[in-house]
Amino acid sequence: MPGDRSVSNVLRNMLQHGDLSFRDFMEVALYHPELGYYSRSESPVGRNADYVTSPMISPVFVDSLGGLISEFLSRAGDAVCSVVDIGCGDGSLIHSLYAAAAPSFREKARFYGVDRSLDRVLPGEGVAFARQLDAVPRGEVQLVISNELFDALPFARLVMRDEHLHELWIAERDAGFDWVEHEAEPRYDDYFAERDIDLRDGQFADVSLEWEATYDDVCRFVSRGLIVTFDYGHPERQLFHGSARRFGTAAAYSRQRVSRDLLANPGEQDLTAHINFSDLQRAGERRGLETLFFDRQAKFLLALGAGSHHLLAPLDDLQVSSVVEALQLREQREDARRLVLPDGIGEDIRVLVQGRGMGQGGWGFQRKLF
Ligand SMILES: C[S@@+](CC[C@H](N)C(=O)[O-])C[C@H]1O[C@@H](n2cnc3c(N)ncnc32)[C@H](O)[C@@H]1O
């Protein structure tokens, strides 16, 4: 309906004044303050929602990360610590990490969730929430975790045509939305030139200039501590590979299904692209942080001891007293395996850990597995 308050109508009104870049379309679709996908009060993350993330798949994730927090707090000694989950969504991960922390650690650490939208945050004790990182007290040492924050930042869709970089914009057509190509803004030409990356003719690439800027904010927050980033992404040579990723990585998620129709139902589906981990790594190193780990999530969790969780223990070691219990256990075991097996989320998500002033070696996540 033309007068309805909906993301589509907001976008249509904006398009009266001219085409919109996909980046700005995505900003409105996901983050319009009242109507955007991430501004709604119901969480899009969950088994009955649009997509699932690692903390929700299995308690093995929280358990392993809990081990890292204990190690971190032990190394911090008597210092007052801030443990922050940025892009925390409904806050379930940071609530669970607080709940799993030993009482002595709860006394010396403060737990915080940060998200652009706080309307979905679940109630619970012991965790404070803020919309921006700079509103969080830093304490003396900081541990900043994020899970799938960077892949939710608005990005530009770019395509190479006859040695000229074009950017995909949106126009209104027949009351719907359609793609149009404009010459790319010079900052995107600069992005590839600075990285010495040549896209092939007809190759698409999805780039957010906010990956680096947002990570830089996190680096400035950490005076002494660790930044642990879980996300879908690759180093730049792989991310912008001419044949492996000729069509870019942009995708839409709705009801556990992936689609390439990024313009359908704005505000009703998630939009995401794989991130350039090299941008984050360089930004951290420029700010004086050391890279302590960069690899697949499966390796990270296994090094932290995920393999000893009872859900990943050999079947013979498990006791069940009924068929129902056995069936539930089988499901939980399959979920746990998704986090660490080579064909699941454990393979697709990468983890970058950078640190400052906490020691470069001897961390649990750096343990050699074989
Ligand atoms: C893909 S969701 C991940 C949610 C949660 N970490 C999880 O694993 O379920 C991305 C979240 O990042 C938040 N977000 C996006 N940009 C942000 C920013 N600049 N600062 C803080 N949160 C942000 C969104 O509101 C959304 O809740």
Short mmCIF file of C-alpha atoms and ligand atoms in Angstrom, two decimals:
data_model
loop_
_atom_site.label_atom_id
_atom_site.label_comp_id
_atom_site.label_asym_id
_atom_site.label_seq_id
_atom_site.Cartn_x
_atom_site.Cartn_y
_atom_site.Cartn_z
CA MET A 1 0.00 0.00 0.00
CA PRO A 2 1.48 3.35 -1.02
CA GLY A 3 0.97 5.13 2.36
CA ASP A 4 2.19 2.19 4.52
CA ARG A 5 5.15 2.64 6.83
CA SER A 6 7.47 0.07 5.33
CA VAL A 7 11.09 -0.08 4.28
CA SER A 8 9.97 -0.38 0.65
CA ASN A 9 8.04 2.89 0.90
CA VAL A 10 10.92 4.67 2.61
CA LEU A 11 13.18 3.51 -0.24
CA ARG A 12 10.64 4.53 -2.90
CA ASN A 13 10.45 8.02 -1.39
CA MET A 14 14.24 8.27 -1.42
CA LEU A 15 14.33 7.14 -5.05
CA GLN A 16 12.11 10.11 -6.03
CA HIS A 17 15.29 12.19 -5.64
CA GLY A 18 17.49 9.91 -7.79
CA ASP A 19 19.09 6.46 -7.79
CA LEU A 20 20.50 4.99 -4.57
CA SER A 21 23.79 3.15 -4.20
CA PHE A 22 23.37 -0.45 -3.03
CA ARG A 23 25.33 0.52 0.08
CA ASP A 24 22.71 3.13 1.00
CA PHE A 25 19.85 0.78 0.06
CA MET A 26 21.32 -1.79 2.47
CA GLU A 27 21.79 0.80 5.22
CA VAL A 28 18.06 1.56 5.08
CA ALA A 29 16.94 -2.06 4.62
CA LEU A 30 18.91 -3.31 7.65
CA TYR A 31 19.27 -0.29 9.90
CA HIS A 32 16.37 2.15 9.35
CA PRO A 33 15.84 3.23 13.00
CA GLU A 34 12.23 1.98 13.21
CA LEU A 35 11.63 -0.31 10.25
CA GLY A 36 15.01 -1.83 9.40
CA TYR A 37 15.64 -5.57 9.58
CA TYR A 38 17.91 -5.19 12.64
CA SER A 39 15.70 -2.58 14.35
CA ARG A 40 12.79 -4.94 14.86
CA SER A 41 12.18 -6.31 18.32
CA GLU A 42 12.18 -9.99 17.26
CA SER A 43 15.59 -11.54 16.71
CA PRO A 44 16.31 -12.76 13.16
CA VAL A 45 18.76 -15.31 14.60
CA GLY A 46 17.44 -18.72 15.63
CA ARG A 47 16.32 -22.10 14.40
CA ASN A 48 12.82 -20.80 13.66
CA ALA A 49 14.06 -17.46 12.37
CA ASP A 50 16.14 -16.45 9.32
CA TYR A 51 19.57 -17.85 10.10
CA VAL A 52 21.61 -19.40 12.89
CA THR A 53 24.98 -18.33 14.24
CA SER A 54 27.60 -20.43 16.05
CA PRO A 55 26.67 -19.54 19.66
CA MET A 56 23.13 -20.74 18.97
CA ILE A 57 24.13 -23.95 17.19
CA SER A 58 25.77 -25.62 20.17
CA PRO A 59 26.86 -24.90 23.77
CA VAL A 60 30.31 -26.12 22.68
CA PHE A 61 30.92 -22.61 21.31
CA VAL A 62 30.27 -20.83 24.63
CA ASP A 63 32.14 -23.50 26.53
CA SER A 64 35.28 -23.08 24.39
CA LEU A 65 35.11 -19.30 24.47
CA GLY A 66 34.54 -19.47 28.23
CA GLY A 67 37.90 -21.26 28.45
CA LEU A 68 39.55 -18.39 26.59
CA ILE A 69 37.95 -15.83 28.93
CA SER A 70 39.29 -17.70 31.98
CA GLU A 71 42.76 -17.75 30.44
CA PHE A 72 42.51 -14.05 29.60
CA LEU A 73 41.38 -13.08 33.10
CA SER A 74 44.13 -15.17 34.70
CA ARG A 75 46.75 -13.41 32.57
CA ALA A 76 45.22 -10.03 33.46
CA GLY A 77 46.08 -10.60 37.15
CA ASP A 78 44.44 -7.97 39.39
CA ALA A 79 43.58 -5.59 36.55
CA VAL A 80 39.92 -4.58 36.13
CA CYS A 81 38.71 -6.16 32.87
CA SER A 82 36.02 -5.28 30.36
CA VAL A 83 34.66 -8.22 28.34
CA VAL A 84 32.68 -6.87 25.39
CA ASP A 85 30.60 -8.54 22.67
CA ILE A 86 30.20 -6.00 19.87
CA GLY A 87 27.33 -6.55 17.43
CA CYS A 88 25.83 -8.65 20.21
CA GLY A 89 22.31 -8.96 18.71
CA ASP A 90 19.93 -10.13 21.45
CA GLY A 91 22.86 -10.51 23.85
CA SER A 92 22.56 -14.28 24.27
CA LEU A 93 26.29 -14.91 23.79
CA ILE A 94 27.47 -12.32 26.32
CA HIS A 95 24.76 -13.40 28.80
CA SER A 96 25.95 -17.02 28.44
CA LEU A 97 29.60 -16.04 28.83
CA TYR A 98 28.74 -14.15 32.02
CA ALA A 99 26.74 -17.10 33.32
CA ALA A 100 29.62 -19.49 32.57
CA ALA A 101 32.30 -17.33 34.26
CA ALA A 102 33.59 -18.45 37.66
CA PRO A 103 32.43 -16.23 40.58
CA SER A 104 35.98 -14.94 41.16
CA PHE A 105 36.15 -13.80 37.52
CA ARG A 106 32.75 -12.13 37.70
CA GLU A 107 34.13 -9.94 40.48
CA LYS A 108 37.04 -8.58 38.50
CA ALA A 109 35.46 -8.43 35.04
CA ARG A 110 32.56 -6.34 33.76
CA PHE A 111 30.54 -7.80 30.88
CA TYR A 112 29.08 -5.59 28.13
CA GLY A 113 27.03 -6.04 24.97
CA VAL A 114 27.18 -3.41 22.22
CA ASP A 115 24.75 -3.21 19.33
CA ARG A 116 23.38 -0.51 17.03
CA SER A 117 19.94 -1.72 17.98
CA LEU A 118 19.20 -2.67 21.57
CA ASP A 119 15.48 -3.38 21.15
CA ARG A 120 16.06 -7.15 20.95
CA VAL A 121 18.27 -7.50 24.00
CA LEU A 122 17.12 -10.28 26.35
CA PRO A 123 16.84 -9.46 30.03
CA GLY A 124 19.46 -10.90 32.36
CA GLU A 125 21.78 -10.06 35.21
CA GLY A 126 25.40 -9.04 35.17
CA VAL A 127 25.65 -7.57 31.64
CA ALA A 128 25.32 -3.90 30.69
CA PHE A 129 24.42 -2.81 27.15
CA ALA A 130 25.34 0.19 25.00
CA ARG A 131 24.76 1.27 21.42
CA GLN A 132 28.37 2.28 20.84
CA LEU A 133 31.72 1.01 21.98
CA ASP A 134 32.83 4.43 23.17
CA ALA A 135 30.02 4.36 25.76
CA VAL A 136 31.59 1.27 27.42
CA PRO A 137 33.99 1.77 30.38
CA ARG A 138 37.36 0.38 29.33
CA GLY A 139 38.70 -0.83 32.65
CA GLU A 140 42.44 -1.60 32.59
CA VAL A 141 42.35 -4.53 30.14
CA GLN A 142 39.83 -5.32 27.43
CA LEU A 143 38.63 -8.44 25.62
CA VAL A 144 36.48 -7.55 22.61
CA ILE A 145 34.64 -10.37 20.86
CA SER A 146 32.46 -10.11 17.77
CA ASN A 147 30.53 -12.78 15.95
CA GLU A 148 29.30 -11.93 12.46
CA LEU A 149 29.42 -8.17 13.04
CA PHE A 150 31.53 -7.22 10.03
CA ASP A 151 29.57 -9.27 7.49
CA ALA A 152 26.49 -7.25 8.47
CA LEU A 153 28.06 -3.86 7.65
CA PRO A 154 26.65 -2.14 4.53
CA PHE A 155 28.76 -2.80 1.44
CA ALA A 156 29.05 -1.59 -2.16
CA ARG A 157 28.55 -3.96 -5.10
CA LEU A 158 31.18 -3.32 -7.75
CA VAL A 159 31.79 -4.79 -11.18
CA MET A 160 34.63 -4.37 -13.68
CA ARG A 161 33.55 -3.39 -17.22
CA ASP A 162 36.16 -2.75 -19.94
CA GLU A 163 38.80 -1.78 -17.39
CA HIS A 164 36.44 0.64 -15.62
CA LEU A 165 35.08 -0.02 -12.18
CA HIS A 166 31.30 0.33 -11.98
CA GLU A 167 29.12 0.45 -8.89
CA LEU A 168 25.68 -1.08 -8.70
CA TRP A 169 22.93 1.34 -7.76
CA ILE A 170 19.19 0.91 -7.39
CA ALA A 171 16.45 2.55 -9.43
CA GLU A 172 12.69 2.21 -9.14
CA ARG A 173 11.13 0.31 -12.03
CA ASP A 174 7.46 -0.69 -12.41
CA ALA A 175 6.91 -0.08 -8.67
CA GLY A 176 9.76 -2.50 -7.86
CA PHE A 177 13.52 -2.06 -7.50
CA ASP A 178 16.07 -2.73 -10.20
CA TRP A 179 19.83 -2.55 -10.67
CA VAL A 180 21.58 0.19 -12.64
CA GLU A 181 25.32 0.67 -13.10
CA HIS A 182 27.12 3.95 -12.41
CA GLU A 183 30.79 4.75 -12.61
CA ALA A 184 32.24 3.74 -9.21
CA GLU A 185 33.19 6.44 -6.73
CA PRO A 186 36.97 7.05 -6.81
CA ARG A 187 37.37 5.69 -3.26
CA TYR A 188 36.55 2.19 -4.58
CA ASP A 189 39.11 2.51 -7.38
CA ASP A 190 41.57 3.55 -4.66
CA TYR A 191 40.56 0.54 -2.54
CA PHE A 192 41.70 -1.94 -5.19
CA ALA A 193 44.72 0.12 -6.33
CA GLU A 194 46.06 0.35 -2.75
CA ARG A 195 45.78 -3.42 -2.42
CA ASP A 196 47.25 -4.08 -5.86
CA ILE A 197 44.19 -6.08 -6.87
CA ASP A 198 43.07 -6.27 -10.49
CA LEU A 199 39.53 -7.45 -11.00
CA ARG A 200 38.85 -9.33 -14.22
CA ASP A 201 36.46 -8.03 -16.83
CA GLY A 202 32.93 -8.87 -15.68
CA GLN A 203 34.07 -9.76 -12.15
CA PHE A 204 31.90 -8.59 -9.23
CA ALA A 205 33.26 -7.63 -5.82
CA ASP A 206 31.54 -6.62 -2.59
CA VAL A 207 33.39 -4.10 -0.46
CA SER A 208 32.62 -2.24 2.74
CA LEU A 209 34.87 0.64 3.67
CA GLU A 210 33.42 0.23 7.16
CA TRP A 211 35.21 -3.10 7.76
CA GLU A 212 38.47 -1.28 8.38
CA ALA A 213 36.94 1.80 10.04
CA THR A 214 34.88 -0.26 12.50
CA TYR A 215 37.81 -2.52 13.37
CA ASP A 216 39.97 0.57 13.86
CA ASP A 217 37.47 1.80 16.49
CA VAL A 218 37.84 -1.54 18.28
CA CYS A 219 41.65 -1.29 18.15
CA ARG A 220 41.53 2.19 19.68
CA PHE A 221 39.33 0.85 22.49
CA VAL A 222 41.88 -1.84 23.42
CA SER A 223 44.76 -0.28 25.35
CA ARG A 224 45.84 -3.73 26.62
CA GLY A 225 44.01 -6.91 25.71
CA LEU A 226 42.63 -9.08 22.90
CA ILE A 227 40.31 -8.67 19.95
CA VAL A 228 38.66 -11.91 18.82
CA THR A 229 36.75 -11.65 15.54
CA PHE A 230 34.58 -14.48 14.17
CA ASP A 231 33.25 -13.87 10.67
CA TYR A 232 32.64 -15.16 7.18
CA GLY A 233 35.54 -13.94 5.05
CA HIS A 234 38.95 -14.50 3.49
CA PRO A 235 42.28 -12.75 3.07
CA GLU A 236 42.02 -10.36 0.11
CA ARG A 237 43.82 -12.51 -2.51
CA GLN A 238 41.21 -15.21 -1.96
CA LEU A 239 38.22 -12.92 -1.49
CA PHE A 240 38.79 -11.12 -4.79
CA HIS A 241 39.99 -14.17 -6.72
CA GLY A 242 39.03 -13.75 -10.40
CA SER A 243 37.58 -17.22 -10.94
CA ALA A 244 36.74 -18.58 -7.47
CA ARG A 245 34.63 -15.53 -6.61
CA ARG A 246 33.77 -14.07 -9.98
CA PHE A 247 30.27 -13.12 -8.82
CA GLY A 248 31.26 -11.67 -5.43
CA THR A 249 29.84 -13.05 -2.20
CA ALA A 250 26.71 -10.95 -1.56
CA ALA A 251 23.76 -13.00 -0.35
CA ALA A 252 20.35 -12.62 1.24
CA TYR A 253 19.03 -14.85 4.05
CA SER A 254 15.45 -15.50 4.98
CA ARG A 255 13.90 -18.47 6.81
CA GLN A 256 17.15 -20.46 6.69
CA ARG A 257 17.40 -20.09 2.90
CA VAL A 258 20.07 -18.28 0.96
CA SER A 259 19.24 -16.30 -2.18
CA ARG A 260 21.01 -13.95 -4.58
CA ASP A 261 17.94 -11.70 -4.91
CA LEU A 262 19.27 -8.85 -2.79
CA LEU A 263 16.48 -6.45 -3.70
CA ALA A 264 13.53 -8.65 -2.73
CA ASN A 265 11.50 -7.69 0.36
CA PRO A 266 13.77 -4.96 1.73
CA GLY A 267 13.73 -4.97 5.53
CA GLU A 268 12.45 -8.56 5.60
CA GLN A 269 15.66 -10.41 4.75
CA ASP A 270 19.26 -10.26 5.92
CA LEU A 271 21.91 -8.97 3.51
CA THR A 272 25.52 -9.98 3.92
CA ALA A 273 28.89 -10.36 2.19
CA HIS A 274 32.14 -12.08 3.13
CA ILE A 275 34.68 -9.70 4.59
CA ASN A 276 38.26 -8.87 3.69
CA PHE A 277 40.18 -10.08 6.75
CA SER A 278 43.36 -8.45 5.42
CA ASP A 279 41.72 -5.04 6.03
CA LEU A 280 41.19 -5.91 9.70
CA GLN A 281 44.59 -7.48 10.18
CA ARG A 282 46.42 -4.49 8.68
CA ALA A 283 44.32 -1.99 10.65
CA GLY A 284 45.23 -3.78 13.88
CA GLU A 285 48.92 -4.02 13.03
CA ARG A 286 48.97 -0.31 12.12
CA ARG A 287 47.60 0.39 15.61
CA GLY A 288 50.40 -1.70 17.17
CA LEU A 289 48.47 -4.93 17.82
CA GLU A 290 50.10 -8.31 17.13
CA THR A 291 48.32 -11.00 15.15
CA LEU A 292 48.16 -14.08 17.41
CA PHE A 293 45.88 -16.32 15.35
CA PHE A 294 44.15 -16.35 11.97
CA ASP A 295 42.53 -19.56 10.82
CA ARG A 296 39.29 -21.49 10.59
CA GLN A 297 36.83 -21.50 13.47
CA ALA A 298 37.02 -25.30 13.74
CA LYS A 299 40.76 -25.14 14.49
CA PHE A 300 40.27 -22.33 16.97
CA LEU A 301 37.56 -24.16 18.93
CA LEU A 302 39.41 -27.48 18.88
CA ALA A 303 42.62 -25.84 20.11
CA LEU A 304 40.59 -24.35 22.97
CA GLY A 305 39.50 -27.85 23.92
CA ALA A 306 36.12 -28.20 22.18
CA GLY A 307 36.99 -31.85 21.47
CA SER A 308 36.78 -32.72 25.16
CA HIS A 309 33.23 -31.41 25.50
CA HIS A 310 30.88 -34.29 26.36
CA LEU A 311 28.92 -33.65 23.14
CA LEU A 312 32.03 -34.47 21.12
CA ALA A 313 33.21 -37.37 23.31
CA PRO A 314 33.20 -40.95 21.90
CA LEU A 315 29.71 -42.44 22.03
CA ASP A 316 30.78 -45.28 24.33
CA ASP A 317 31.52 -42.73 27.06
CA LEU A 318 27.97 -41.39 27.12
CA GLN A 319 25.19 -42.75 29.31
CA VAL A 320 21.55 -42.40 28.30
CA SER A 321 18.53 -43.71 30.16
CA SER A 322 15.80 -43.53 27.50
CA VAL A 323 15.24 -43.53 23.74
CA VAL A 324 14.04 -39.91 23.87
CA GLU A 325 17.20 -38.90 25.66
CA ALA A 326 19.26 -40.83 23.10
CA LEU A 327 17.53 -39.01 20.22
CA GLN A 328 18.01 -35.60 21.84
CA LEU A 329 21.63 -36.39 22.46
CA ARG A 330 22.13 -37.45 18.85
CA GLU A 331 20.77 -34.10 17.65
CA GLN A 332 22.96 -32.15 20.08
CA ARG A 333 26.01 -34.14 18.96
CA GLU A 334 25.28 -33.42 15.31
CA ASP A 335 25.00 -29.70 16.09
CA ALA A 336 28.27 -29.75 18.02
CA ARG A 337 29.98 -31.50 15.08
CA ARG A 338 28.75 -28.76 12.71
CA LEU A 339 30.99 -26.32 14.57
CA VAL A 340 34.15 -28.36 14.10
CA LEU A 341 33.76 -30.59 11.03
CA PRO A 342 35.29 -29.60 7.67
CA ASP A 343 31.96 -29.18 5.87
CA GLY A 344 30.17 -26.92 8.33
CA ILE A 345 30.21 -23.43 9.77
CA GLY A 346 33.51 -24.33 11.50
CA GLU A 347 35.18 -24.41 8.10
CA ASP A 348 33.52 -21.32 6.64
CA ILE A 349 34.00 -18.92 9.52
CA ARG A 350 37.44 -17.57 10.23
CA VAL A 351 38.80 -16.24 13.48
CA LEU A 352 41.28 -13.40 13.80
CA VAL A 353 42.86 -12.78 17.18
CA GLN A 354 45.01 -9.72 17.73
CA GLY A 355 46.46 -8.63 21.03
CA ARG A 356 48.37 -5.93 22.81
CA GLY A 357 50.41 -6.24 25.99
CA MET A 358 49.09 -9.67 27.04
CA GLY A 359 51.85 -11.96 25.71
CA GLN A 360 52.12 -13.26 22.17
CA GLY A 361 52.51 -16.97 22.79
CA GLY A 362 51.24 -19.84 24.89
CA TRP A 363 47.52 -19.12 24.43
CA GLY A 364 45.20 -22.13 24.35
CA PHE A 365 43.95 -21.23 20.87
CA GLN A 366 47.53 -21.41 19.56
CA ARG A 367 47.91 -25.06 20.63
CA LYS A 368 48.99 -27.36 17.77
CA LEU A 369 46.33 -30.01 17.15
CA PHE A 370 48.51 -32.51 15.30
C1 LIG B 1 24.63 -10.80 11.89
S1 LIG B 1 24.11 -10.05 13.38
C2 LIG B 1 25.02 -11.01 14.56
C3 LIG B 1 24.41 -11.01 15.93
C4 LIG B 1 25.15 -11.84 17.00
N1 LIG B 1 26.53 -11.47 17.14
C5 LIG B 1 25.05 -13.33 16.71
O1 LIG B 1 26.06 -13.98 16.53
O2 LIG B 1 23.93 -13.84 16.70
C6 LIG B 1 24.98 -8.51 13.32
C7 LIG B 1 24.66 -7.57 14.46
O3 LIG B 1 25.56 -6.45 14.40
C8 LIG B 1 24.85 -5.27 14.75
N2 LIG B 1 25.61 -4.12 14.21
C9 LIG B 1 25.75 -3.75 12.93
N3 LIG B 1 26.55 -2.67 12.83
C10 LIG B 1 26.97 -2.38 14.08
C11 LIG B 1 27.86 -1.42 14.64
N4 LIG B 1 28.48 -0.53 13.86
N5 LIG B 1 28.04 -1.43 15.98
C12 LIG B 1 27.42 -2.34 16.77
N6 LIG B 1 26.57 -3.28 16.30
C13 LIG B 1 26.36 -3.31 14.98
C14 LIG B 1 23.48 -5.48 14.15
O4 LIG B 1 22.50 -4.65 14.72
C15 LIG B 1 23.25 -6.97 14.42
O5 LIG B 1 22.64 -7.17 15.67
#
